[in-house]
Short mmCIF file of C-alpha atoms in Angstrom, two decimals:
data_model
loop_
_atom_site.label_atom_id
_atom_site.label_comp_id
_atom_site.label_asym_id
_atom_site.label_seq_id
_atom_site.Cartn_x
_atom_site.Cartn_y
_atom_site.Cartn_z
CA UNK B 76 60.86 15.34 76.49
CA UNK B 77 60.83 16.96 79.87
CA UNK B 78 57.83 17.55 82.24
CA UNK B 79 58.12 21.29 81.40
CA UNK B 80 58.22 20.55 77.98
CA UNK B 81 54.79 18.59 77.78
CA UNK B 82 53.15 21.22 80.21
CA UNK B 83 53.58 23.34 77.08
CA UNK B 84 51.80 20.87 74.67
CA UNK B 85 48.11 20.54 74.44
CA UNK B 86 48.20 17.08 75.07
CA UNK B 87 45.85 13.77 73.84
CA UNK B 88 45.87 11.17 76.38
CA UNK B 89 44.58 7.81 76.69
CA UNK B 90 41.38 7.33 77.88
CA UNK B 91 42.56 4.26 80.90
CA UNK B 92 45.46 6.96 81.28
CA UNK B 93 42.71 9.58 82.62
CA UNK B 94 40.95 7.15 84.64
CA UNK B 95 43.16 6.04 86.54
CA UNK B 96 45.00 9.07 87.34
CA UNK B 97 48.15 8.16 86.15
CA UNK B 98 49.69 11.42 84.76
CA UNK B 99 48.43 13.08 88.44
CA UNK B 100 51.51 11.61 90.36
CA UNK B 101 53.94 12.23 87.10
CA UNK B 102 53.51 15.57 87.17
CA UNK B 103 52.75 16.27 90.78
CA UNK B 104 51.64 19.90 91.30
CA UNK B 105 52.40 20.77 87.30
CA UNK B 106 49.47 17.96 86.57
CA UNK B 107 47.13 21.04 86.97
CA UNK B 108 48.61 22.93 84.17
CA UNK B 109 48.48 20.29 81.81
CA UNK B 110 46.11 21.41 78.69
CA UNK B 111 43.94 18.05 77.44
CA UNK B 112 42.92 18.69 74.27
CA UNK B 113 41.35 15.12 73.60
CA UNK B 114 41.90 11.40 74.88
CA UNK B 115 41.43 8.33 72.89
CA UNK B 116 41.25 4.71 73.51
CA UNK B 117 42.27 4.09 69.72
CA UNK B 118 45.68 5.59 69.06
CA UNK B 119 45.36 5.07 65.09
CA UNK B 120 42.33 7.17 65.38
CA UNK B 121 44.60 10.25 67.01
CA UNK B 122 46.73 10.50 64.42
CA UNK B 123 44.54 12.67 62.53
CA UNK B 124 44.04 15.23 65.21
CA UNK B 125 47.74 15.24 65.62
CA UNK B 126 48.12 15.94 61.89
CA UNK B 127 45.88 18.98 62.24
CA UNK B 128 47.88 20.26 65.28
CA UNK B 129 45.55 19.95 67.73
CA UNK B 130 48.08 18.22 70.35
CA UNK B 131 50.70 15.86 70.83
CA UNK B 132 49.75 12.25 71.94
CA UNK B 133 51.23 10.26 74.94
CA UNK B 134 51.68 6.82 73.77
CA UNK B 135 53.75 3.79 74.47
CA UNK B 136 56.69 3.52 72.63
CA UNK B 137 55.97 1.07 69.38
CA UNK B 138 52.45 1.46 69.09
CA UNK B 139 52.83 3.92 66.11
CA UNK B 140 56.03 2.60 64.68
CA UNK B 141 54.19 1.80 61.24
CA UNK B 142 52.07 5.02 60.97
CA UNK B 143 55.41 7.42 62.72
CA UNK B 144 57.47 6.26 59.27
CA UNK B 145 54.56 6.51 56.75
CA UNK B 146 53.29 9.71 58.09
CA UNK B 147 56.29 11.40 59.36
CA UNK B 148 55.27 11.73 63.19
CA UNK B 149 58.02 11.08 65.65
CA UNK B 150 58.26 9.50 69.00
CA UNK B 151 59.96 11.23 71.63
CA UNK B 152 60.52 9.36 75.41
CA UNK B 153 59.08 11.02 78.68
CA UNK B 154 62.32 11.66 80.65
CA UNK B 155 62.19 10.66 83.48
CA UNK B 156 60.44 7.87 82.54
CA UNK B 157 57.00 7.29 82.97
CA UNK B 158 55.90 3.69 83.87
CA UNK B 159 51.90 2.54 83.31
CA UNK B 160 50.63 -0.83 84.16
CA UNK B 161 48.22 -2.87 81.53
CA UNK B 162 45.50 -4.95 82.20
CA UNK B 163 44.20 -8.03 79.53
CA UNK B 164 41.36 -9.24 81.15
CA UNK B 165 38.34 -12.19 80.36
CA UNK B 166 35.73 -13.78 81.95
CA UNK B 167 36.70 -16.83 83.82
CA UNK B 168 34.97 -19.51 81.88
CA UNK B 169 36.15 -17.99 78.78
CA UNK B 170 36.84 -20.58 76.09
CA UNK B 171 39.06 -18.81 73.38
CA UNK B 172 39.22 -19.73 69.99
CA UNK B 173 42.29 -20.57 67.97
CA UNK B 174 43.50 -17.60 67.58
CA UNK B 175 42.20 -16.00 70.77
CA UNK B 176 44.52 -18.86 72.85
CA UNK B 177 47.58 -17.36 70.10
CA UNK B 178 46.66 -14.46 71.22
CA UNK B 179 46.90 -14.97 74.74
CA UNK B 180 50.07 -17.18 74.84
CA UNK B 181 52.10 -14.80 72.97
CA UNK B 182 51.47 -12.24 75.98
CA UNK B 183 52.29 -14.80 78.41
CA UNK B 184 55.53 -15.65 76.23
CA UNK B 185 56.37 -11.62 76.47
CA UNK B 186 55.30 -10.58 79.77
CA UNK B 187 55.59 -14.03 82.04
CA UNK B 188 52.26 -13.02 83.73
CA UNK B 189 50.58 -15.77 83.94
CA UNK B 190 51.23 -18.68 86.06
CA UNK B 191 47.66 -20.07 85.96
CA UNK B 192 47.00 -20.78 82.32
CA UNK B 193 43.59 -21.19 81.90
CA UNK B 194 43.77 -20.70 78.01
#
């Protein structure tokens, strides 16, 4: 999908997406024509309000993979592509459990972000 073709689309954004302003410098001057019908923070959640056609969702690509086959949505890439950074973030101090320090390595694994381990 093109920028003109999501200026058409009502649109359901994330809500980190709004706050930070990140769909502002993707679209440039069209940003102000964009129609948000809704943001989430849940994506799972938005599938309902997709079904009943009130707007298409922005999402990273895989987070629905599960729900797009079972339910028949689709996922269609932003072209050009639209990069967004992601934060994880705990306390300092924070002692995880088991499966909180899984968690947390498996990320690390992935995304090589962390070169002071402190889980």
């Amino acid at each position: 999908m093109t920028r003109a073709d999501i200026v058409e689309e009502p649109l359901i954004l994330s809500e980190q997406a709004m706050k930070r302003h990140e769909l502002d410098h993707y679209f440039g001057s069209a940003a102000e024509k964009i129609e948000v019908a809704g943001t989430y923070n849940l994506l799972y959640n938005t599938i309902f309000f997709i079904e009943a056609g009130i707007g298409s969702a922005l999402c990273f690509k895989g987070m629905a993979d599960a729900v797009e086959t079972s339910r028949g949505l689709v996922f269609r890439p932003l072209e050009p592509e639209l990069r967004s950074a992601n934060y994880v973030v705990w306390r300092r101090d924070q002692v995880f459990s088991r499966a909180g320090r899984l968690v947390v390595a498996a990320l690390d694994e992935v995304f090589l972000i962390m070169p002071n381990k402190h889980y």
